[in-house]
Amino acid sequence: MEKFISFDEIKKSLENRETDCSAIVKYYLQNIQTKAHLNAFVEVYEQSALAQAELINEKIASGKAGRLAGMVIGIKDVLCYDAHEANASSKILQGFESQFTGTAVQRLIDEDAIVIGRLNCDEFGMGSSNENSVHGRVLNAADETRVPGGSSGGSAVAVQANLCTVSLGTDTGGSVRQPAAFTGIVGIKPTYSRVSRWGLIAYASSFDTIGVFSKTVKDNALVMEIMAGHDNFDSTASRKPVPKYSELLHFDKRVKIAYIKETIESPALQPEIKANTLAVLEKLKNEGHQVEEVDFPLLKYTLPTYYILTTAEASSNLSRFDGVKYGYRTPNAHNLESMYKLTRSEGFGEEVKRRIMLGTFVLSASYYDAYFTKAQKVRRMIKESTEDLLNKFDYIIMPTTPSTAFKFGEHSNDPVAMYLEDLFTVQASVSGVPALSIPNGKDKLGLPIGLQIITNSFKEAELYAFANYLSAFNSN
Amino acid sequence: MKIDVNTLKKIAHLARLEFDEAGAEKMTQDMSQILDWVEQLNEVDTQGVEPITTMSSEVNVLREDAVANHLTHEQGLKNAPQRDSDYFRVPKVME
């Protein structure tokens, strides 16, 4: 069978009766098997995917198929899917079987998407290289000696290597956009609260979003418009109506674009990434758009703000893993307290423990104001400055990452060096605004470069349309 | 901020975690390094700024208080490491 790149191609093949859903699922199953060494999938749902394909074939025959009939998706190992295991790549959730399906996943299934398996990631979404996983590391298909990015590394590689049409990841500080950049695909972090978090194993609840990986902007937009919207099971989920993003991709206006001096002049920025970003800005100017350099002096404070607040929220969220109700329990305890302590010490990995400890510290009575409250104040300042900027400009453009994919182990001994990987992605996370990464050429080693586009809250339609326009002239 | 072993032990107890000697040493170093780095925030003048406490613009989202099907008893206990027919089982609480 020919190679499917986009859902449009799948739909066309289905319409022309050149293929059916069973053949499509088998095509991806074959690819998953051939590329098993990449370690993107934690578990493949071969039987249920094939059974589902048969049902959808019948629906297509009777004209009752949903909008995603023929789409095969993979889901990150932090999303709940009824009667299937979810581990958040952690030993502490080994053997845990979801008893319900999260809203985002359910909405895709309701439109006849087929879930083919769950995907590797950093433990509880904490990491930028997918090296912190009880399931082992994921290899970047562009260069197998390099990381795929994280935390949604498996989700990125599954789309990169054609193991499914589209995948779901989660983005708390860059965990969709950074791996999308490292693997040369499209990845979105929507506005905070745009997609219900019901059924997402929480890391930092005021930052967590569910995002989409795809080969094309259009596929990404279609999946997002189906997942997004109000949900009775998440009181933070926005009630704003969801436009049909995939039908609003036409773009022919002239817009105002800002680029932040502190990003383009960052000493950490790899020269080829700088050159490719500047080249896009130059092209945009030539196309008649208004492009302006702006200062954003708070940029250097986004990462420290992010780490104080996310570790605090994580220490609270992860207190539920105590060995009582689900998952791993130590066999070595002699009383209840030692059961808690040993279960958690044996069940969580190094990075997760480090973040729980930091979060507990910044929330402890003596340090609460100095760290936690201070970070909440700076977060307000960053959010308001970002929104002000986005009231003056339609879009902010910057590199998605300071470097292309790095080697395994390169940052493993220095937590702060690893945290700096998220230098450009955390601004949107701290501010709650949507951001998307698209491919922007390659560096001299042939590794993919990502370009990030940021816009104001709930302007996903504008974000997708502009990304689609940029993707088209980027490939010329 | 330098974290000493005593502070580390207190925080570990609050977080219900335990570290052996080598682990505690490494954790004090990592935490001290990360705290030194986040203390950059002290350079920012936040006089008069209200701390932000919610990121969603939804306010008081309420729904009908209706009886609905949530997890069954059996589903609730399904993933328990140790259980009997009705309850989660844990080690002795009192010696």
Coordinates of C-alpha atoms in Angstrom, one line a residue:
Chain A
M1 CA 0.0 0.0 0.0
E2 CA 1.2 3.5 -0.7
K3 CA 2.3 5.7 2.1
F4 CA -0.5 7.8 3.8
I5 CA 0.7 11.2 4.9
S6 CA -2.5 13.0 5.7
F7 CA -6.1 12.2 6.6
D8 CA -7.2 13.9 3.3
E9 CA -5.3 11.2 1.4
I10 CA -6.9 8.5 3.5
K11 CA -10.4 9.9 2.9
K12 CA -9.8 10.1 -0.8
S13 CA -8.7 6.5 -0.9
L14 CA -11.7 5.5 1.1
E15 CA -14.1 7.5 -1.2
N16 CA -12.5 5.9 -4.3
R17 CA -12.8 2.5 -2.6
E18 CA -9.1 1.8 -3.0
T19 CA -8.9 0.9 0.6
D20 CA -10.9 0.2 3.7
C21 CA -10.4 0.8 7.4
S22 CA -9.1 -2.7 8.1
A23 CA -6.4 -2.2 5.4
I24 CA -5.5 1.2 6.9
V25 CA -5.1 -0.3 10.4
K26 CA -3.1 -3.2 9.0
Y27 CA -0.8 -0.7 7.2
Y28 CA -0.1 1.1 10.5
L29 CA 0.3 -2.2 12.4
Q30 CA 2.9 -3.2 9.8
N31 CA 4.8 0.1 10.3
I32 CA 4.6 -0.2 14.1
Q33 CA 6.2 -3.7 13.8
T34 CA 8.9 -2.6 11.4
K35 CA 9.8 0.4 13.6
A36 CA 9.3 -1.3 17.0
H37 CA 12.9 -0.4 18.0
L38 CA 11.9 3.3 18.1
N39 CA 10.0 2.4 21.2
A40 CA 7.2 4.9 20.5
F41 CA 4.4 2.6 21.4
V42 CA 4.0 1.2 24.9
E43 CA 1.1 -1.0 24.0
V44 CA -0.5 -1.7 20.6
Y45 CA -4.3 -2.5 20.6
E46 CA -4.2 -4.7 17.6
Q47 CA -7.3 -6.8 18.2
S48 CA -9.6 -3.9 19.3
A49 CA -8.3 -1.6 16.5
L50 CA -9.0 -4.3 13.9
A51 CA -12.5 -5.0 15.4
Q52 CA -13.2 -1.3 15.4
A53 CA -12.1 -1.0 11.7
E54 CA -14.7 -3.6 10.7
L55 CA -17.4 -1.8 12.5
I56 CA -16.5 1.5 10.8
N57 CA -16.3 -0.2 7.4
E58 CA -20.0 -1.1 7.9
K59 CA -20.8 2.4 9.0
I60 CA -19.1 3.8 5.8
A61 CA -21.1 1.3 3.7
S62 CA -24.3 2.4 5.3
G63 CA -23.4 6.1 5.1
K64 CA -23.4 6.6 8.8
A65 CA -19.6 7.1 9.4
G66 CA -18.3 9.9 11.6
R67 CA -16.0 12.7 10.5
L68 CA -12.9 10.8 11.5
A69 CA -13.7 7.5 9.9
G70 CA -10.4 6.1 8.6
M71 CA -8.2 8.1 11.0
V72 CA -5.9 6.0 13.2
I73 CA -4.7 7.7 16.4
G74 CA -2.2 7.0 19.2
I75 CA -2.6 8.4 22.7
K76 CA 0.0 9.5 25.2
D77 CA 0.3 7.2 28.2
V78 CA -1.3 9.8 30.5
L79 CA -4.7 9.7 28.9
C80 CA -7.4 7.4 30.2
Y81 CA -9.1 4.9 27.8
D82 CA -11.7 2.6 29.4
A83 CA -10.5 -0.9 30.0
H84 CA -7.0 -0.1 28.8
E85 CA -3.9 0.4 30.9
A86 CA -2.4 3.8 31.6
N87 CA 0.9 4.2 33.5
A88 CA 2.0 7.8 32.9
S89 CA 5.3 6.0 32.1
S90 CA 5.7 5.4 35.9
K91 CA 6.3 2.3 37.9
I92 CA 3.9 3.7 40.5
L93 CA 1.0 3.2 38.0
Q94 CA 2.0 -0.2 36.8
G95 CA -1.0 -2.4 36.2
F96 CA -3.4 0.5 36.4
E97 CA -6.4 0.0 34.2
S98 CA -8.6 3.0 33.3
Q99 CA -12.3 2.6 34.3
F100 CA -13.5 5.3 32.0
T101 CA -12.5 7.2 28.9
G102 CA -11.3 10.9 29.1
T103 CA -13.4 13.5 27.2
A104 CA -10.9 14.4 24.5
V105 CA -10.3 10.8 23.5
Q106 CA -14.1 9.9 23.7
R107 CA -15.0 12.8 21.4
L108 CA -12.5 11.4 18.8
I109 CA -13.9 7.9 19.2
D110 CA -17.4 9.2 18.8
E111 CA -16.4 10.5 15.4
D112 CA -15.0 7.1 14.5
A113 CA -11.3 7.6 15.0
I114 CA -9.6 4.3 15.8
V115 CA -7.2 4.1 18.8
I116 CA -4.3 1.9 17.8
G117 CA -2.3 2.1 21.0
R118 CA -0.7 4.2 23.8
L119 CA 2.5 6.1 23.5
N120 CA 5.6 6.4 25.5
C121 CA 6.5 9.7 27.3
D122 CA 8.4 11.1 30.2
E123 CA 7.1 10.0 33.6
F124 CA 4.0 12.1 34.4
G125 CA 5.0 14.4 31.6
M126 CA 8.1 15.6 33.4
G127 CA 11.0 15.9 31.0
S128 CA 12.2 17.3 27.7
S129 CA 13.9 14.2 26.2
N130 CA 11.7 11.2 26.9
E131 CA 14.6 9.7 28.8
N132 CA 12.6 9.6 32.1
S133 CA 10.3 6.7 31.3
V134 CA 9.7 3.3 33.0
H135 CA 9.1 2.1 29.4
G136 CA 12.6 3.1 28.3
R137 CA 13.7 5.9 26.0
V138 CA 12.2 6.7 22.5
L139 CA 14.5 7.1 19.5
N140 CA 14.2 10.1 17.1
A141 CA 13.5 8.6 13.6
A142 CA 15.5 11.5 12.0
D143 CA 18.7 10.3 13.9
E144 CA 18.3 7.3 16.2
T145 CA 21.2 8.4 18.4
R146 CA 19.2 11.5 19.4
V147 CA 16.3 12.2 21.7
P148 CA 12.8 12.8 20.2
G149 CA 12.1 15.6 22.7
G150 CA 9.7 15.4 25.5
S151 CA 7.6 14.8 27.3
S152 CA 5.4 13.6 24.5
G153 CA 8.3 11.9 22.7
G154 CA 6.4 8.7 21.7
S155 CA 3.5 10.7 20.3
A156 CA 5.8 12.8 18.2
V157 CA 7.8 9.8 16.8
A158 CA 4.5 7.8 16.1
V159 CA 3.5 10.5 13.6
Q160 CA 7.0 11.2 12.4
A161 CA 7.5 7.5 11.5
N162 CA 4.0 7.0 10.0
L163 CA 2.8 4.7 12.8
C164 CA -0.5 6.4 13.0
T165 CA -2.3 9.3 11.3
V166 CA -2.5 11.7 14.2
S167 CA -1.5 11.4 17.9
L168 CA -2.5 13.1 21.1
G169 CA 0.1 14.5 23.5
T170 CA -0.1 16.8 26.5
D171 CA 1.7 20.1 26.8
T172 CA 2.4 21.7 30.2
G173 CA 5.6 23.7 29.3
G174 CA 6.3 22.7 25.7
S175 CA 5.8 18.9 25.8
V176 CA 4.0 18.9 22.4
R177 CA 5.7 21.8 20.6
Q178 CA 9.4 20.8 21.5
P179 CA 9.1 17.2 20.3
A180 CA 7.1 18.3 17.2
A181 CA 10.1 20.6 16.4
F182 CA 12.6 17.8 17.1
T183 CA 10.8 15.4 14.8
G184 CA 9.8 17.8 12.0
I185 CA 6.0 17.7 12.4
V186 CA 3.1 20.0 13.4
G187 CA 2.2 20.2 17.1
I188 CA -0.2 22.5 18.9
K189 CA -0.7 23.5 22.5
P190 CA -4.2 25.0 22.6
T191 CA -5.4 27.9 24.9
Y192 CA -5.5 26.7 28.5
S193 CA -9.1 25.4 29.2
R194 CA -9.9 25.0 25.5
V195 CA -9.9 21.2 25.8
S196 CA -11.3 19.3 28.8
R197 CA -8.7 17.7 31.1
W198 CA -11.1 15.1 32.3
G199 CA -9.2 11.7 32.0
L200 CA -5.8 13.3 31.8
I201 CA -3.5 12.2 34.6
A202 CA -2.6 15.6 36.1
Y203 CA 0.9 17.1 36.3
A204 CA 0.3 20.8 36.8
S205 CA -3.4 21.6 36.6
S206 CA -3.1 25.4 35.8
F207 CA -0.8 24.6 32.9
D208 CA -1.8 21.2 31.5
T209 CA -3.3 21.1 28.0
I210 CA -4.1 18.3 25.6
G211 CA -2.5 18.9 22.2
V212 CA -2.3 17.3 18.8
F213 CA 0.6 16.0 16.6
S214 CA 0.1 15.7 12.8
K215 CA 1.8 15.8 9.5
T216 CA -0.4 18.6 8.2
V217 CA -2.0 21.7 9.8
K218 CA -5.4 20.7 8.4
D219 CA -5.5 17.3 10.2
N220 CA -4.4 19.1 13.4
A221 CA -7.2 21.6 13.1
L222 CA -9.8 19.0 12.4
V223 CA -8.9 16.9 15.5
M224 CA -8.7 20.0 17.7
E225 CA -12.2 21.3 16.7
I226 CA -13.6 17.9 17.6
M227 CA -11.9 17.6 21.0
A228 CA -12.3 21.2 22.2
G229 CA -15.3 22.7 24.0
H230 CA -17.3 22.7 27.2
D231 CA -17.4 19.6 29.3
N232 CA -19.5 18.9 32.5
F233 CA -16.6 16.9 33.9
D234 CA -14.0 19.8 33.9
S235 CA -15.3 23.0 35.5
T236 CA -12.3 25.0 34.1
A237 CA -13.1 23.9 30.5
S238 CA -14.2 27.0 28.5
R239 CA -17.8 27.4 27.4
K240 CA -16.8 29.6 24.4
P241 CA -18.1 28.1 21.2
V242 CA -15.6 26.2 19.1
P243 CA -15.2 27.3 15.5
K244 CA -14.6 24.8 12.7
Y245 CA -10.9 25.4 12.5
S246 CA -10.4 23.0 9.6
E247 CA -12.8 25.0 7.4
L248 CA -11.3 28.4 8.3
L249 CA -7.8 27.8 6.9
H250 CA -8.1 30.3 4.1
F251 CA -5.7 33.2 4.7
D252 CA -5.2 36.2 2.5
K253 CA -4.9 39.2 4.8
R254 CA -1.9 41.3 5.8
V255 CA -1.0 40.9 9.5
K256 CA 1.2 42.4 12.2
I257 CA 3.9 40.1 13.5
A258 CA 6.2 40.6 16.4
Y259 CA 9.5 38.8 17.1
I260 CA 11.0 39.0 20.5
K261 CA 14.6 40.3 20.6
E262 CA 15.5 38.3 23.6
T263 CA 14.7 35.0 21.7
I264 CA 16.5 35.8 18.4
E265 CA 19.5 37.2 20.3
S266 CA 19.7 34.4 22.9
P267 CA 23.2 33.1 23.2
A268 CA 21.8 29.6 23.6
L269 CA 20.2 29.8 20.1
Q270 CA 21.8 27.5 17.4
P271 CA 23.0 29.6 14.4
E272 CA 21.0 27.6 11.8
I273 CA 17.8 28.0 13.8
K274 CA 18.4 31.7 14.1
A275 CA 19.0 32.0 10.3
N276 CA 15.9 30.0 9.4
T277 CA 13.7 32.0 11.7
L278 CA 15.0 35.3 10.4
A279 CA 14.5 34.0 6.8
V280 CA 10.8 33.4 7.5
L281 CA 10.5 36.9 9.0
E282 CA 12.2 38.4 5.9
K283 CA 9.8 36.5 3.6
L284 CA 6.8 37.7 5.6
K285 CA 8.0 41.3 5.2
N286 CA 8.4 40.8 1.5
E287 CA 4.9 39.5 1.3
G288 CA 3.7 42.8 2.7
H289 CA 3.2 41.8 6.4
Q290 CA 4.3 44.2 9.1
V291 CA 7.1 42.6 11.0
E292 CA 8.6 44.3 14.1
E293 CA 11.2 43.5 16.7
V294 CA 10.0 44.0 20.3
D295 CA 11.6 43.7 23.7
F296 CA 10.2 41.3 26.3
P297 CA 12.4 41.7 29.3
L298 CA 10.4 39.3 31.4
L299 CA 11.4 36.4 29.1
K300 CA 14.2 35.2 31.3
Y301 CA 11.8 34.9 34.3
T302 CA 9.4 32.6 32.5
L303 CA 11.3 29.4 33.2
P304 CA 11.9 30.0 37.0
T305 CA 8.2 31.0 37.3
Y306 CA 7.1 27.9 35.5
Y307 CA 9.3 25.6 37.7
I308 CA 8.1 27.1 41.0
L309 CA 4.4 26.8 40.1
T310 CA 4.5 23.5 38.2
T311 CA 6.5 21.7 40.9
A312 CA 4.1 23.1 43.6
E313 CA 1.1 21.8 41.6
A314 CA 2.8 18.5 40.9
S315 CA 3.6 17.9 44.6
S316 CA -0.1 18.4 45.3
N317 CA -1.4 16.4 42.3
L318 CA 0.9 13.5 42.9
S319 CA 0.0 13.1 46.5
R320 CA -2.8 10.8 45.3
F321 CA -0.2 8.1 44.5
D322 CA 0.0 6.4 47.9
G323 CA -0.2 2.7 47.2
V324 CA -3.8 2.4 48.6
K325 CA -6.2 2.7 45.7
Y326 CA -4.3 1.7 42.6
G327 CA -1.0 1.0 41.1
Y328 CA 2.2 -0.1 42.8
R329 CA 2.5 -0.9 46.5
T330 CA 5.8 -1.8 48.2
P331 CA 6.1 -5.3 49.6
N332 CA 8.5 -4.0 52.2
A333 CA 6.3 -1.9 54.5
H334 CA 5.7 -2.6 58.2
N335 CA 3.1 0.0 58.9
L336 CA 0.9 2.5 57.1
E337 CA 3.4 5.4 57.1
S338 CA 6.3 3.2 55.8
M339 CA 3.9 1.9 53.2
Y340 CA 3.3 5.4 51.9
K341 CA 7.0 6.4 52.0
L342 CA 8.4 3.2 50.5
T343 CA 5.7 2.9 47.8
R344 CA 6.4 6.5 46.7
S345 CA 10.2 6.2 47.0
E346 CA 10.3 3.0 45.0
G347 CA 7.5 3.9 42.6
F348 CA 8.6 7.4 41.4
G349 CA 11.6 8.1 39.2
E350 CA 14.4 10.6 40.0
E351 CA 13.0 13.6 38.1
V352 CA 9.5 13.2 39.5
K353 CA 10.9 13.0 43.1
R354 CA 13.0 16.1 42.5
R355 CA 9.9 18.0 41.4
I356 CA 7.8 16.7 44.3
M357 CA 10.5 17.8 46.7
L358 CA 10.9 21.2 45.2
G359 CA 7.1 21.7 45.1
T360 CA 6.7 20.6 48.7
F361 CA 9.5 23.0 49.6
V362 CA 8.0 26.1 47.9
L363 CA 4.6 25.3 49.4
S364 CA 6.0 24.8 52.9
A365 CA 4.9 27.4 55.5
S366 CA 8.3 29.2 55.9
Y367 CA 8.9 29.6 52.1
Y368 CA 5.4 29.9 50.7
D369 CA 5.4 33.7 50.2
A370 CA 9.1 34.0 49.1
Y371 CA 8.7 31.4 46.3
F372 CA 5.1 30.4 45.5
T373 CA 3.3 33.7 46.0
K374 CA 6.2 35.5 44.3
A375 CA 5.9 33.3 41.3
Q376 CA 2.2 33.8 41.1
K377 CA 2.8 37.5 40.9
V378 CA 5.4 37.2 38.2
R379 CA 3.1 34.9 36.3
R380 CA 0.4 37.6 36.3
M381 CA 3.0 40.1 34.9
I382 CA 4.1 37.7 32.2
K383 CA 0.6 36.8 31.2
E384 CA -0.5 40.5 31.1
S385 CA 2.6 41.6 29.1
T386 CA 2.1 38.7 26.6
E387 CA -1.6 39.6 26.2
D388 CA -0.7 43.3 25.7
L389 CA 1.8 42.3 23.0
L390 CA -0.9 40.2 21.4
N391 CA -3.3 43.0 21.5
K392 CA -0.9 45.1 19.4
F393 CA 0.2 42.3 17.1
D394 CA -1.6 39.4 15.6
Y395 CA 1.1 36.9 16.1
I396 CA 4.5 36.4 17.8
I397 CA 7.0 34.3 16.0
M398 CA 10.0 32.6 17.5
P399 CA 12.0 29.5 17.3
T400 CA 10.3 26.5 19.1
T401 CA 13.6 25.4 20.6
P402 CA 17.1 26.8 21.1
S403 CA 18.7 23.7 19.6
T404 CA 17.8 20.8 17.4
A405 CA 17.5 17.3 18.9
F406 CA 20.4 16.5 21.2
K407 CA 22.1 13.2 22.0
F408 CA 20.9 10.8 24.6
G409 CA 22.5 11.6 28.0
E410 CA 23.7 15.0 26.9
H411 CA 21.7 16.9 29.7
S412 CA 21.1 14.0 32.1
N413 CA 23.4 15.2 34.9
D414 CA 22.3 18.8 35.0
P415 CA 18.6 19.4 35.7
V416 CA 18.9 23.2 35.0
A417 CA 20.5 22.6 31.6
M418 CA 17.6 20.2 30.7
Y419 CA 15.1 22.8 31.9
L420 CA 16.6 25.4 29.6
E421 CA 15.4 23.3 26.7
D422 CA 11.9 24.8 27.3
L423 CA 13.2 28.4 27.2
F424 CA 11.0 29.4 24.3
T425 CA 7.9 27.2 24.9
V426 CA 7.1 28.2 28.5
Q427 CA 6.0 31.8 27.7
A428 CA 2.8 30.5 26.1
S429 CA 2.3 28.0 29.0
V430 CA 2.7 30.6 31.7
S431 CA 0.4 32.9 29.9
G432 CA -2.2 30.3 28.9
V433 CA -2.2 31.4 25.2
P434 CA -2.2 29.0 22.3
A435 CA 1.0 28.2 20.4
L436 CA 1.9 25.9 17.5
S437 CA 5.1 24.5 16.1
I438 CA 5.6 23.9 12.4
P439 CA 8.7 22.5 10.6
N440 CA 11.1 25.2 9.4
G441 CA 13.9 23.4 7.5
K442 CA 16.8 21.5 8.8
D443 CA 20.2 22.2 10.4
K444 CA 23.5 21.2 8.8
L445 CA 23.2 17.7 10.3
G446 CA 19.8 17.3 8.7
L447 CA 17.9 17.6 11.9
P448 CA 14.5 19.2 11.8
I449 CA 14.0 22.8 13.0
G450 CA 10.7 24.1 14.5
L451 CA 9.1 27.5 14.1
Q452 CA 6.7 28.6 16.9
I453 CA 3.7 30.8 16.3
I454 CA 1.8 32.3 19.3
T455 CA -1.4 34.2 19.3
N456 CA -4.0 35.4 21.8
S457 CA -6.3 33.2 23.9
F458 CA -9.1 31.3 21.9
K459 CA -7.7 32.4 18.5
E460 CA -6.9 28.9 17.4
A461 CA -8.7 29.5 14.1
E462 CA -6.4 32.4 13.3
L463 CA -3.4 30.4 14.5
Y464 CA -4.2 27.4 12.2
A465 CA -4.9 29.6 9.2
F466 CA -1.6 31.5 9.6
A467 CA 0.3 28.2 10.2
N468 CA -1.2 26.8 7.1
Y469 CA -0.2 29.8 5.1
L470 CA 3.3 29.7 6.5
S471 CA 3.7 26.0 5.8
A472 CA 2.7 26.5 2.2
F473 CA 5.3 29.2 1.5
N474 CA 7.9 27.6 3.7
S475 CA 8.0 24.6 1.5
N476 CA 8.4 26.7 -1.7
Chain B
M1 CA 19.3 29.0 48.9
K2 CA 21.4 26.1 50.3
I3 CA 19.3 23.1 51.4
D4 CA 20.9 21.2 54.3
V5 CA 20.2 17.6 55.2
N6 CA 17.9 18.5 58.1
T7 CA 15.6 20.6 55.8
L8 CA 15.8 17.8 53.2
K9 CA 14.5 15.3 55.8
K10 CA 11.7 17.5 56.9
I11 CA 10.6 18.2 53.3
A12 CA 10.9 14.5 52.4
H13 CA 8.7 13.6 55.4
L14 CA 6.0 16.1 54.2
A15 CA 6.2 14.6 50.7
R16 CA 6.1 11.0 52.1
L17 CA 9.4 10.2 50.4
E18 CA 12.6 8.7 51.7
F19 CA 16.2 9.0 50.6
D20 CA 19.3 7.0 51.5
E21 CA 22.5 8.8 52.3
A22 CA 23.8 9.1 48.8
G23 CA 20.3 10.0 47.4
A24 CA 19.9 12.7 50.1
E25 CA 23.2 14.2 49.3
K26 CA 22.4 14.3 45.5
M27 CA 18.9 15.7 46.2
T28 CA 20.3 18.5 48.5
Q29 CA 22.7 19.5 45.7
D30 CA 20.0 19.5 43.0
M31 CA 17.5 21.4 45.1
S32 CA 20.1 24.0 46.1
Q33 CA 21.1 24.5 42.5
I34 CA 17.5 24.8 41.2
L35 CA 16.5 27.1 44.1
D36 CA 19.5 29.4 43.3
W37 CA 18.4 29.5 39.8
V38 CA 14.7 30.3 40.5
E39 CA 15.7 33.0 42.9
Q40 CA 16.3 35.2 39.8
L41 CA 12.6 36.2 40.4
N42 CA 13.7 38.4 43.3
E43 CA 15.0 40.8 40.6
V44 CA 11.4 41.4 39.5
D45 CA 9.6 44.3 41.2
T46 CA 6.2 42.8 42.1
Q47 CA 5.1 45.6 44.4
G48 CA 1.3 46.0 44.1
V49 CA 0.8 42.9 41.8
E50 CA -1.9 40.5 42.9
P51 CA -0.9 36.9 42.7
I52 CA -2.7 35.0 40.0
T53 CA -4.7 32.0 41.3
T54 CA -6.7 30.8 38.4
M55 CA -6.1 30.5 34.7
S56 CA -9.6 29.7 33.5
S57 CA -12.0 32.5 32.7
E58 CA -14.9 30.4 33.7
V59 CA -16.5 31.4 37.0
N60 CA -18.8 29.3 39.2
V61 CA -19.5 26.6 36.7
L62 CA -22.4 24.7 38.2
R63 CA -24.5 21.9 36.9
E64 CA -27.7 20.2 38.0
D65 CA -27.2 18.1 41.0
A66 CA -28.5 15.0 39.4
V67 CA -27.9 11.4 40.3
A68 CA -25.8 9.7 37.6
N69 CA -23.8 6.6 37.1
H70 CA -20.2 7.0 38.2
L71 CA -17.9 4.1 39.0
T72 CA -19.5 1.0 40.4
H73 CA -18.2 -0.3 43.7
E74 CA -16.4 -3.1 41.9
Q75 CA -14.8 -0.7 39.4
G76 CA -13.6 1.5 42.2
L77 CA -11.9 -1.5 43.9
K78 CA -10.7 -3.0 40.6
N79 CA -7.1 -1.5 40.7
A80 CA -6.5 -1.9 44.4
P81 CA -3.2 -3.5 45.3
Q82 CA -4.9 -5.2 48.3
R83 CA -8.7 -5.4 49.0
D84 CA -11.4 -7.4 50.4
S85 CA -15.0 -7.6 49.1
D86 CA -15.9 -4.1 50.3
Y87 CA -12.8 -2.1 51.2
F88 CA -9.2 -1.2 50.3
R89 CA -6.8 -2.9 52.7
V90 CA -3.7 -1.2 54.2
P91 CA -1.1 -2.2 56.7
K92 CA -1.8 -1.7 60.4
V93 CA -2.5 2.0 61.2
M94 CA -1.9 1.5 65.0
E95 CA 0.8 -0.7 66.4

